[in-house]
XYZ file of C-alpha atoms in Angstrom:
611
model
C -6.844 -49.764 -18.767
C -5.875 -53.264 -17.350
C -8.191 -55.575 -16.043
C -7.473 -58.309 -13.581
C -5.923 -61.440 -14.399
C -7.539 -64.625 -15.887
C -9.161 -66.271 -12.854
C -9.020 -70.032 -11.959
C -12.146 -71.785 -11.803
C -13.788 -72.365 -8.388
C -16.107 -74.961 -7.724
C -18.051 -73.651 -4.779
C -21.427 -72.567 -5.303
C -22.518 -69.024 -4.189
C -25.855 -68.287 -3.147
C -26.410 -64.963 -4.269
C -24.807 -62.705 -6.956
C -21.284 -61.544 -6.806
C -20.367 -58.720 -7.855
C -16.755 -58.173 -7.733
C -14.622 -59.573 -10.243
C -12.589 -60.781 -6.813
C -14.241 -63.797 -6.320
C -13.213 -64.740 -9.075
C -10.049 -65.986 -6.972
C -11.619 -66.672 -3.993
C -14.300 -69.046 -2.605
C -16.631 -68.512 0.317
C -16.439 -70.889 3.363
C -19.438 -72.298 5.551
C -20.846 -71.078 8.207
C -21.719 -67.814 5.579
C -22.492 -65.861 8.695
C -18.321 -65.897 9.775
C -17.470 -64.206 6.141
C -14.192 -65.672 5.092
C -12.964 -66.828 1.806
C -10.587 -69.105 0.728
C -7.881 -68.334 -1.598
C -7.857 -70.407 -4.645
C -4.263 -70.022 -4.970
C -2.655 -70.748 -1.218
C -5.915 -71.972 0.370
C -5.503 -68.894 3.093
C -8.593 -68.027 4.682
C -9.365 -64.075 4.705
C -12.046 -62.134 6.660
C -14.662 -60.044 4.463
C -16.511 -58.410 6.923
C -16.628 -54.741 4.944
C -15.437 -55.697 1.479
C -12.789 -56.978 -0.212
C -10.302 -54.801 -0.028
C -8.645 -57.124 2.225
C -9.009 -59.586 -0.177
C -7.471 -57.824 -3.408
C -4.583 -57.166 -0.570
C -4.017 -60.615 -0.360
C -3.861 -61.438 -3.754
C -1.210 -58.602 -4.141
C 1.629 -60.606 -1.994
C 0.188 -64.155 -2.253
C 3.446 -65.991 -3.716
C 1.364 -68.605 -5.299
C -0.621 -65.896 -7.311
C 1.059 -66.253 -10.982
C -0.449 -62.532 -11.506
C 0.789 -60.897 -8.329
C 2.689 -58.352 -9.746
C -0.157 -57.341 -11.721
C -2.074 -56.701 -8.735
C 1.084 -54.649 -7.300
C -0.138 -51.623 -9.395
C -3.817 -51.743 -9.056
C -4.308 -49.909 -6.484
C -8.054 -48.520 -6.588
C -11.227 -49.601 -7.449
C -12.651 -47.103 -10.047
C -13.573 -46.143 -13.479
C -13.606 -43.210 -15.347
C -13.931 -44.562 -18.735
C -17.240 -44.469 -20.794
C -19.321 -47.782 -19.931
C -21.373 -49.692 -22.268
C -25.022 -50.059 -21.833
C -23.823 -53.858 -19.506
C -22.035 -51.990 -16.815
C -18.986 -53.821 -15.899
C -16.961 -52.562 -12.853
C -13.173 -52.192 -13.509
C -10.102 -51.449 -11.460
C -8.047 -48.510 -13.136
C -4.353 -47.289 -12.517
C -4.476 -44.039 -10.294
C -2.851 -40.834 -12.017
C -2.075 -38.127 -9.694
C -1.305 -35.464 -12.368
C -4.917 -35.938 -14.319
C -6.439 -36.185 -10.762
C -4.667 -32.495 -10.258
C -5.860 -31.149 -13.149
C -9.639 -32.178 -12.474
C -9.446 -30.773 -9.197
C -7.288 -27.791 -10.464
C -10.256 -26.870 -13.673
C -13.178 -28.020 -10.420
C -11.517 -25.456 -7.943
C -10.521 -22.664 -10.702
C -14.279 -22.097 -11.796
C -15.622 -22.027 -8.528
C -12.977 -19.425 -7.289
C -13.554 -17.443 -9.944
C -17.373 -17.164 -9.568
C -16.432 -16.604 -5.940
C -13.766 -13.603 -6.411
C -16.495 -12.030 -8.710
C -18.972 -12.485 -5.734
C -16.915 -11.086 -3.258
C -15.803 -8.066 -5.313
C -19.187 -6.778 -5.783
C -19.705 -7.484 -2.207
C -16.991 -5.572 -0.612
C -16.856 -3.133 -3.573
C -21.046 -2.692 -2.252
C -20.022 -1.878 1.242
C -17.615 0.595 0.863
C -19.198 2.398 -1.839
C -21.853 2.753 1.093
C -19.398 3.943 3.572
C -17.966 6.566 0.874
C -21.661 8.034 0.705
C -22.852 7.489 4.173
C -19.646 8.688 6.129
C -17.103 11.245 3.667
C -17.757 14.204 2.496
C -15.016 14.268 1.173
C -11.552 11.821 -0.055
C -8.167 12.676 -0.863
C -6.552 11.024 -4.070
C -3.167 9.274 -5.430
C -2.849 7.882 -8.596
C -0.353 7.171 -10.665
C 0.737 4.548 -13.951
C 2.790 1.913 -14.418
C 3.537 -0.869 -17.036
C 3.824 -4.667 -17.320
C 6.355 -6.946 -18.913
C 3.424 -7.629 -21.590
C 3.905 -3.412 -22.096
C 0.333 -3.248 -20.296
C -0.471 0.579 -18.778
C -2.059 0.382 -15.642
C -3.390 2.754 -13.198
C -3.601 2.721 -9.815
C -5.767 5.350 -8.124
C -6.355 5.382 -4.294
C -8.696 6.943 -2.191
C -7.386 8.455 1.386
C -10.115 9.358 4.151
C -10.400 9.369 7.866
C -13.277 6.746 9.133
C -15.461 7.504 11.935
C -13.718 6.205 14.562
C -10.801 8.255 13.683
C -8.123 6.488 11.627
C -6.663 6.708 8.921
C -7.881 4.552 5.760
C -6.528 4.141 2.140
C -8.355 1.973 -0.244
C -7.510 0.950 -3.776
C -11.199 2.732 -5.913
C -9.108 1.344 -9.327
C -6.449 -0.823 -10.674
C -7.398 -0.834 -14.074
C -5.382 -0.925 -17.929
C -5.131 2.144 -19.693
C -4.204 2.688 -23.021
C -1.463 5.303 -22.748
C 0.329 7.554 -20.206
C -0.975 11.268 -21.672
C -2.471 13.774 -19.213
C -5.867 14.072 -20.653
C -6.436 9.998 -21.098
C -5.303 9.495 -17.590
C -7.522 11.804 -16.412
C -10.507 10.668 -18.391
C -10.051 7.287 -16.919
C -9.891 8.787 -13.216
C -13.091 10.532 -14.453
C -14.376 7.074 -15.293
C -13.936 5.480 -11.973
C -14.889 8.472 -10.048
C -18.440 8.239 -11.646
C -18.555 4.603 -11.567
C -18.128 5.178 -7.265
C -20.568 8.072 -7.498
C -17.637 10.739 -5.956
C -17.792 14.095 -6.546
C -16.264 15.549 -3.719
C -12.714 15.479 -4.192
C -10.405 17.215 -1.348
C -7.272 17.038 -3.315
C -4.859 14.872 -5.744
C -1.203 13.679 -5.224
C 0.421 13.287 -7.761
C 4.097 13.139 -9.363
C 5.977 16.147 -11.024
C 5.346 15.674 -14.473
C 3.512 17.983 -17.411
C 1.322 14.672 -17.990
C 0.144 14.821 -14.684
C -0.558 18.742 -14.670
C -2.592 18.268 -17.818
C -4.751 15.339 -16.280
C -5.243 17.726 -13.079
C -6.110 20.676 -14.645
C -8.243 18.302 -17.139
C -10.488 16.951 -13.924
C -10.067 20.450 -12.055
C -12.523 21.705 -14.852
C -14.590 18.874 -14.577
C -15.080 19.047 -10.920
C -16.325 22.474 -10.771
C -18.752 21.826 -13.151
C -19.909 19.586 -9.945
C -19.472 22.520 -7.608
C -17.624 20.610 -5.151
C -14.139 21.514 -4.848
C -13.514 23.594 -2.056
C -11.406 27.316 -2.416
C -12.668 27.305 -6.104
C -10.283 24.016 -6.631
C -7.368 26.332 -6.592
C -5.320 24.096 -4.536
C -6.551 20.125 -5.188
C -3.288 19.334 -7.041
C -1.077 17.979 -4.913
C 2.749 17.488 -5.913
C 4.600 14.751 -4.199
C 6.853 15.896 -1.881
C 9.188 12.686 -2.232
C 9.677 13.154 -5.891
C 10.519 16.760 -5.771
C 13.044 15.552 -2.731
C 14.475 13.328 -5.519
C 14.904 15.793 -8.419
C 16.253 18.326 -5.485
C 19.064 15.392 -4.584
C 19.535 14.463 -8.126
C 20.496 17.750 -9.018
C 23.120 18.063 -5.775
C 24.411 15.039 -5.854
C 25.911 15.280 -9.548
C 28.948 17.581 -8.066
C 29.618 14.967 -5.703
C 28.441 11.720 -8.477
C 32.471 10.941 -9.039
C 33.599 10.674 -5.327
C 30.357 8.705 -4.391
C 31.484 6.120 -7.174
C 34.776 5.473 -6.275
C 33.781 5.230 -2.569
C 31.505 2.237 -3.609
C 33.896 0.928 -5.796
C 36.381 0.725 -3.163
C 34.424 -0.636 -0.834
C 32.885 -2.890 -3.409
C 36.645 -4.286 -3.969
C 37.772 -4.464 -0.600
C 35.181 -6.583 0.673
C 34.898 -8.697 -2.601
C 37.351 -11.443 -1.093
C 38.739 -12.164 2.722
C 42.385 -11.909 0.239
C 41.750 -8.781 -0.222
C 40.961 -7.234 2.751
C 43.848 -9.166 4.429
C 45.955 -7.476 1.141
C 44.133 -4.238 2.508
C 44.976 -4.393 5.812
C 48.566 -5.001 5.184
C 48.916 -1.860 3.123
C 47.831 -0.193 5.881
C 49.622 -1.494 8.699
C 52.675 -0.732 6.639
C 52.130 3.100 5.876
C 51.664 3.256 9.637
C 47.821 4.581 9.487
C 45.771 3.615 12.674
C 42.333 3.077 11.793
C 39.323 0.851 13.314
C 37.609 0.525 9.888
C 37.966 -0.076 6.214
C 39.330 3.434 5.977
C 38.645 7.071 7.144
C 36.928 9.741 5.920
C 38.386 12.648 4.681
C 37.188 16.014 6.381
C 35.015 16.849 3.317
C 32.722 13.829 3.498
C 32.135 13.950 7.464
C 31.052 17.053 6.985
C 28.862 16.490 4.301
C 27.219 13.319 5.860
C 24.393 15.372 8.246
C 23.390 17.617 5.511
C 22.280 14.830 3.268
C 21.167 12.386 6.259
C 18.573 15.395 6.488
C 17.032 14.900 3.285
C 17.231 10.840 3.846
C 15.272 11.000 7.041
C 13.019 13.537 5.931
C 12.008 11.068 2.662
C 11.440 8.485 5.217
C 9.057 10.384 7.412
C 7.032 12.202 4.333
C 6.397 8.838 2.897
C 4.365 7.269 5.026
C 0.634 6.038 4.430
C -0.735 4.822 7.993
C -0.362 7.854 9.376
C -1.232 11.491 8.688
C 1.565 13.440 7.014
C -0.031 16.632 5.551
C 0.479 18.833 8.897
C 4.475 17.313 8.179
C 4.659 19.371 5.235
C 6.107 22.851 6.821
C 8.310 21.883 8.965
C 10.136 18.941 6.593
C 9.887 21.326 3.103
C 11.095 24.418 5.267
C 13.639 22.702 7.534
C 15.246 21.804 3.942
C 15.517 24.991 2.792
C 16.731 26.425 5.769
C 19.382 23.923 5.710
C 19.931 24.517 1.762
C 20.654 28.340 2.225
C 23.346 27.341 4.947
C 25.402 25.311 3.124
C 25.110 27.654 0.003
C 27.771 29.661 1.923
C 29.640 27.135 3.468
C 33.779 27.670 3.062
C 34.209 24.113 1.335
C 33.637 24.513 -2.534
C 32.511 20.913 -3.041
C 29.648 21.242 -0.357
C 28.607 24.617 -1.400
C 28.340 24.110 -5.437
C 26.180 21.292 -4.237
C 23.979 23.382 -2.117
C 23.631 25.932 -4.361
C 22.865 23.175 -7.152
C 19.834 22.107 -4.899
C 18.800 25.576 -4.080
C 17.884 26.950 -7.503
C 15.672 23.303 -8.237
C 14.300 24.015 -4.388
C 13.366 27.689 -5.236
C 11.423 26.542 -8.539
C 8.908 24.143 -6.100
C 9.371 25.153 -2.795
C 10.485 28.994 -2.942
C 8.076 30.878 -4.548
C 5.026 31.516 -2.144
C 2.695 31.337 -4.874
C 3.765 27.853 -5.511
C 2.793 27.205 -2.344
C -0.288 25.012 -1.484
C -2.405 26.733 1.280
C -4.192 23.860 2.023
C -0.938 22.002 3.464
C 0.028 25.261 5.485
C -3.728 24.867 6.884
C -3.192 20.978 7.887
C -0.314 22.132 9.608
C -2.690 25.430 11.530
C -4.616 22.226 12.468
C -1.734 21.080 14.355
C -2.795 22.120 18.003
C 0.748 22.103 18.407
C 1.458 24.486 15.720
C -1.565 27.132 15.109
C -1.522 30.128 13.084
C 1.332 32.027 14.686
C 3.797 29.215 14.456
C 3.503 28.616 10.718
C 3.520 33.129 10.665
C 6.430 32.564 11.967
C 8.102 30.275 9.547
C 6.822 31.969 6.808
C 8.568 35.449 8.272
C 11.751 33.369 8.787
C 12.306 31.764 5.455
C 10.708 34.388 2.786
C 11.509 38.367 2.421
C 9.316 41.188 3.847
C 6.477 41.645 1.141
C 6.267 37.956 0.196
C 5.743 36.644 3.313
C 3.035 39.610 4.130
C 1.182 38.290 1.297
C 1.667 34.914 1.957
C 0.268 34.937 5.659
C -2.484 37.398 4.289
C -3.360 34.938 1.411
C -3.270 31.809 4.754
C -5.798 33.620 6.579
C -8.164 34.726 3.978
C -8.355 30.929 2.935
C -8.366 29.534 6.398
C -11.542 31.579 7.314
C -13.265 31.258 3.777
C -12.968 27.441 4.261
C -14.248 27.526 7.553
C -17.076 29.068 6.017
C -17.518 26.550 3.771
C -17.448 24.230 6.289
C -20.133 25.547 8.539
C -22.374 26.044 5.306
C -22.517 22.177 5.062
C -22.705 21.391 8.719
C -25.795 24.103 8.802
C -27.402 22.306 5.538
C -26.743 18.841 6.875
C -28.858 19.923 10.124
C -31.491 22.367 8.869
C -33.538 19.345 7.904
C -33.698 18.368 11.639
C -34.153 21.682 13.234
C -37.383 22.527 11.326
C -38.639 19.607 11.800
C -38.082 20.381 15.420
C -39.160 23.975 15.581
C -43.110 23.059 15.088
C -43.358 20.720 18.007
C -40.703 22.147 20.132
C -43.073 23.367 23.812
C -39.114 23.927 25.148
C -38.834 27.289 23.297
C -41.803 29.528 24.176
C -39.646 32.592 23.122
C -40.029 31.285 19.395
C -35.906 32.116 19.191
C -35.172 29.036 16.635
C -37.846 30.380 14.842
C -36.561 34.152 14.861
C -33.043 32.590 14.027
C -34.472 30.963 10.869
C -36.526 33.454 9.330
C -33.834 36.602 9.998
C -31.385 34.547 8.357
C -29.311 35.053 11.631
C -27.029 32.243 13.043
C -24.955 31.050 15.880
C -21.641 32.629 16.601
C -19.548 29.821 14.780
C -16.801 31.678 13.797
C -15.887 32.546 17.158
C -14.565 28.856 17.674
C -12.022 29.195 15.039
C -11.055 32.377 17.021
C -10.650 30.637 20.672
C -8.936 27.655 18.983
C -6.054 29.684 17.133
C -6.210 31.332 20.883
C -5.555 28.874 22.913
C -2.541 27.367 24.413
C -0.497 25.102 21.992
C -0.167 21.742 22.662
C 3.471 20.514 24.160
C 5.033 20.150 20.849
C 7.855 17.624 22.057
C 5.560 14.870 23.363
C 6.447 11.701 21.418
C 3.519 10.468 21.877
C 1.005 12.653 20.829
C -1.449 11.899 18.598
C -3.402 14.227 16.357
C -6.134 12.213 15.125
C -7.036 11.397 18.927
C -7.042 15.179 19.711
C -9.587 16.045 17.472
C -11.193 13.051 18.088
C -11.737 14.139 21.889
C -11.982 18.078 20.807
C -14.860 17.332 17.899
C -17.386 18.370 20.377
C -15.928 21.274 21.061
C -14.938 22.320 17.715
C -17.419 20.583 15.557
C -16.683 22.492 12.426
C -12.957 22.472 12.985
C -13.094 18.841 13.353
C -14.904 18.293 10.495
C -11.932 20.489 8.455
C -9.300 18.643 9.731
C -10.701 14.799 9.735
C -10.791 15.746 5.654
C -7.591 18.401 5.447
C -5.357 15.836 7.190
C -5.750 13.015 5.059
C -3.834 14.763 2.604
C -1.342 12.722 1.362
C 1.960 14.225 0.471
C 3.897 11.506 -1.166
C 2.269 9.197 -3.544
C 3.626 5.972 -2.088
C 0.136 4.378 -1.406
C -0.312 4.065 -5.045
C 2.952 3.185 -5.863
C 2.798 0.010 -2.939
C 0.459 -1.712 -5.618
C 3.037 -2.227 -7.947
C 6.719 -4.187 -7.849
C 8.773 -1.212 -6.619
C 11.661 -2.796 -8.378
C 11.239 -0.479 -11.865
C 8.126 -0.091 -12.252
C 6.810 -3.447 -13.250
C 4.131 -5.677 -12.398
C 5.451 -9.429 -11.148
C 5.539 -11.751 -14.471
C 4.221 -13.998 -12.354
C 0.842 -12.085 -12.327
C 1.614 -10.651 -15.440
C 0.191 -13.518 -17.441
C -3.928 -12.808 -15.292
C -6.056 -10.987 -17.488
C -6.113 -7.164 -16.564
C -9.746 -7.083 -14.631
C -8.713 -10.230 -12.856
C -5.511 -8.235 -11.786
C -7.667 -5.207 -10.727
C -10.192 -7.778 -8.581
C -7.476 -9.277 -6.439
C -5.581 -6.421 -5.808
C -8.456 -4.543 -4.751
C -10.413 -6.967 -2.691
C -7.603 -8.053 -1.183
C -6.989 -4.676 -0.494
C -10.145 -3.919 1.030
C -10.449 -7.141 2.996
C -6.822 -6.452 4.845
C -6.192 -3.064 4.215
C -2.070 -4.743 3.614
C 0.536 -4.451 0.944
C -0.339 -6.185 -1.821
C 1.702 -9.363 -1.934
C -0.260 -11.244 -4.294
C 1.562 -8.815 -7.430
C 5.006 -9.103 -6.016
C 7.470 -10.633 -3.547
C 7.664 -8.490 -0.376
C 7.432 -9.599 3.437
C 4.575 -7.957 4.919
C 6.398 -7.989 8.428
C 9.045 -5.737 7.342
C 6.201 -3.524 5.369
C 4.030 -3.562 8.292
C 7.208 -2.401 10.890
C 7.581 0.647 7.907
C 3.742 1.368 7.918
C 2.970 1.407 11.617
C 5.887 3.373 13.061
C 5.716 6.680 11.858
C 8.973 8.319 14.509
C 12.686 7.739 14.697
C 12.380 4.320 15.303
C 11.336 3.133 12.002
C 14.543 5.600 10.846
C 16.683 3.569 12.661
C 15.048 0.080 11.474
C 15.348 1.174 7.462
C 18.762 2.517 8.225
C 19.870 -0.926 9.378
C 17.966 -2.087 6.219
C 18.589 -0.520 3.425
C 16.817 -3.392 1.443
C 13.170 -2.172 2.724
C 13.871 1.142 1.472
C 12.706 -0.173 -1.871
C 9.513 -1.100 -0.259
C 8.272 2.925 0.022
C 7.908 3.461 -3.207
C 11.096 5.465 -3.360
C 12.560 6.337 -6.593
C 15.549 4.460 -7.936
C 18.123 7.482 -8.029
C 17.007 8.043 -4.670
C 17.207 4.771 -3.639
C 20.588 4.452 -5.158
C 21.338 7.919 -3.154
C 20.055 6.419 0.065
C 21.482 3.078 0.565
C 24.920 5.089 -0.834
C 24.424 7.519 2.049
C 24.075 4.407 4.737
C 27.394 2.808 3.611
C 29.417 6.033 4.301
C 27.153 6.524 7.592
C 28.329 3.243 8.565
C 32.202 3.911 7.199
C 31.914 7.170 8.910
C 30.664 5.401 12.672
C 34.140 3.656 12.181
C 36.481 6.630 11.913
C 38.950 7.178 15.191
């Protein structure tokens, strides 16, 4: 560490101790009580009236100082070396990187004692809100890996809040030691205990025999709880939006070769402004009149609407702001409807590819026993819908006996759920009305009292009756809003309310788990990669519960453009993602779907330029 320069003697006598090594090049002046000093050096008189900063300025571009240049770099007065017992103040050189790194270790250990803090906190809270305000939460889950070949799993809770909205909040974002069905479910089993939930509505997850394992592993699990609801005959869940992928995946392989050399052409043409112009000439020459890069053959306009079906469809299904369970019928069915035409189209190309997605359809989607009954009631909870509508569907789309039993097999399970349903509303109030029933002087006709000890109830059952009677809904209203209706109707159906704020939070595309992770391939960031795995499951989820946003702090994404995705759930966000194929890759989509998707918008776009 350098110390000032040699000083030159001074001859003036100070009265009292000095104690910077400054004066050592100056001398005071009379009258004291002014506070100047001379300047051994250039005789310049210089004010002192704080300290002698002003001073040590001086001395930094006095020309007659032989040592200026020394002074040039010494820009502080400070020490951070270890003094002797004779303190001696020193003037060190400032470094900004070890001054960094202080801060940098001071800052570190205080955020992490204060991300701990806040964890607990928020984890606290809604652990209270879970037990105070749901009976019940819908699940997603699903596993992914780092670039370190870390297994993670992400499993999300889905519930509608008091006021009527729709949450989803990370419960877990832990490491895992493998991908099997039974370990995966183990850990689920793990976090659901740690939350203290038991009552578990349902569970999306992805078509795999890993995940039907883990499901069937917790379905036994939870009925040892005795608080699944239809025996737990219907909690798993399949995600619509990866059957929609294996379905496309399997139809678009008769079309895989003409796809590719579409994008290769393309690809070329628009590699280089030489050869478009090369392009263009050809054209001109051979006479063709076009307004594009070239026009599509008869085949591929007429192929474009089917598959534009199955792209807005994914779209819609994969939302997580916004209810999609009551969706389910009318996207799933509307497909197969639309499958079974084109399986008997006159073009061979479009018909082998129909009938290529019609057998993998009629594996998930076309066998009514396959069929989950609790997303066919989400969609009887539909004011717009009802019973009779989704009858109807199910009449349209499956033959005579199958569709008998599966509207039989609907209504047995609508009213036995209802049932269920007014069982807990009656428990959760029992407590209050006998407590009532002693002191009540309003009932001199003892009636609560006769209800209670026949075992005798109000006619509940008769509102499920004059709901599924009652006018439906205008079912083209753009702006209608489901949540709000039963929002405004809960006092009029209490029970049915209470079914549908849990029913409709079914999630039918696991997407909200998936948003945790860098939809890229499946890969956390490397740039979080290298945080310990509970650090990585702290940030994600308090972030997540403090914002309720994308997770941005794993991976690159704008939250704009993920917001504009989340928060409009008709044909308007269609029309945004269609101009932007990029966010696509922000839902959570697979990448052969992906691939199929943004394929699909180049010949929509090729196709909008044909004469």
């Amino acid at each position: 560490m350098d110390h000032l320069p040699p000083c030159i003697d001074s001859s003036s006598t100070q009265n009292s101790k000095v104690r910077s090594d400054i004066w050592g090049h100056f001398t005071k002046q009379e009258p004291y009580s002014e506070k100047k000093a001379k300047c051994n050096y250039c005789g310049d008189l210089i004010k002192y009236l704080i300290g002698t900063s002003g001073m040590r300025n001086h001395l930094a571009r006095c020309k007659e100082n032989p040592n200026r240049e020394a002074f040039k770099r010494q820009k502080v007065l400070s020490s951070s070396i270890e003094v002797s017992v004779s303190y001696s103040p020193t003037i060190s050189k400032f470094d900004q990187n070890a001054s960094r790194m202080k801060l940098v270790k001071m800052f570190v250990n205080t955020l992490r004692r204060e991300i701990w803090k806040l964890y607990e906190e928020e984890k606290a809270k809604l652990k209270m809100f879970l037990s105070k305000h749901c009976e019940r939460v819908c699940l997603t889950t699903d596993t992914w890996t780092s670039i370190q070949n870390l297994n993670y799993m992400s499993l999300t809770a889905h519930f509608i809040d008091n006021d009527w909205k729709l949450q989803k909040k990370i419960l877990n974002f832990s490491q895992t030691t493998g991908h099997s069905g039974e370990l995966i479910a183990k850990h689920v089993e793990v976090c659901l205990n740690n939350w203290e939930l038991k009552r578990v509505l349902s569970m999306t997850v992805d078509n795999a025999t890993a995940n039907d394992v883990g499901v069937q592993y917790l379905k036994r699990r939870m009925l040892s709880w005795n608080c699944l609801v239809l025996k737990g005959e219907y909690v798993h869940m399949r995600c619509c939006a990866h059957i929609l992928s294996l379905i496309l995946k399997d139809g678009l392989k008769e079309i895989k070769d003409s796809i590719s050399k579409i994008r290769s052409e393309v690809k070329y043409v628009k590699s280089s402004p030489a050869r478009f112009a090369r392009f263009k000439a050809c054209v001109e020459q051979e006479g063709i009149s076009y307004k594009g890069i070239f026009c599509l053959d008869v085949e591929t306009r007429s192929i474009l609407p089917f598959l534009k079906l199955f792209y807005d469809s994914t779209l819609r299904i994969s939302g997580s702001s916004y209810v999609t369970s009551h969706m389910y019928m009318k996207e799933v069915f509307a497909i197969g409807k639309r499958i079974r035409q084109y399986s008997e189209s006159n073009d061979v190309s479009i018909k082998l590819m129909a009938m290529r997605m019609k057998g993998k359809y009629e594996k998930y989607w076309g066998n009514p026993n396959g069929i989950n009954i609790l997303l066919l009631i989400a969609v009887v909870l539909d004011p717009r819908s009802k019973l009779d509508f989704v009858n109807y569907f199910i009449e349209y789309l499956f033959e005579s006996s199958m569709a008998t039993e599966l509207k039989s097999k609907l209504l047995s399970s609508l009213k036995t759920l209802y049932e269920q349903y007014q069982g807990i509303e009656e428990g959760s109030q029992s407590s209050q009305q006998e407590s009532q029933l002693d002191d009540d002087d309003d009932d001199p006709h003892y009636m609560r009292f006769f209800l209670r000890v026949t075992g005798r109830r109000f006619d509940y059952i008769s509102k499920l009756d004059k709901y599924l009677r009652e006018d439906h809904e205008p079912y083209m209203s753009v702006d209608f809003d489901i949540l709000h209706w039963w929002k405004v109707n809960s006092t009029r159906f209490p029970i049915l309310a209470n079914m549908a704020r849990e029913v409709l939070a079914i999630p039918i595309s696991t997407v909200a788990s998936e948003c945790a992770f860098s939809t890229g391939g499946r890969v956390i960031s490397p740039y979080r990669s290298c945080l310990t795995p509970k650090i990585v499951e702290v940030l994600v989820c308090t972030q997540d519960w403090l914002k309720g946003t994308p997770f941005s702090i794993l991976f690159d994404e704008d939250p704009k453009e993920l917001d504009k995705f989340e928060q409009v759930p008709n044909s308007g966000r269609t029309d945004q993602l269609r101009e932007n194929p990029s966010n696509l890759g922000k839902l959570g989509i697979r990448n052969d779907l992906l691939m199929f998707l943004e394929t699909l918008i180049e010949l929509s776009r090729i196709g909008r330029t044909v004469i």
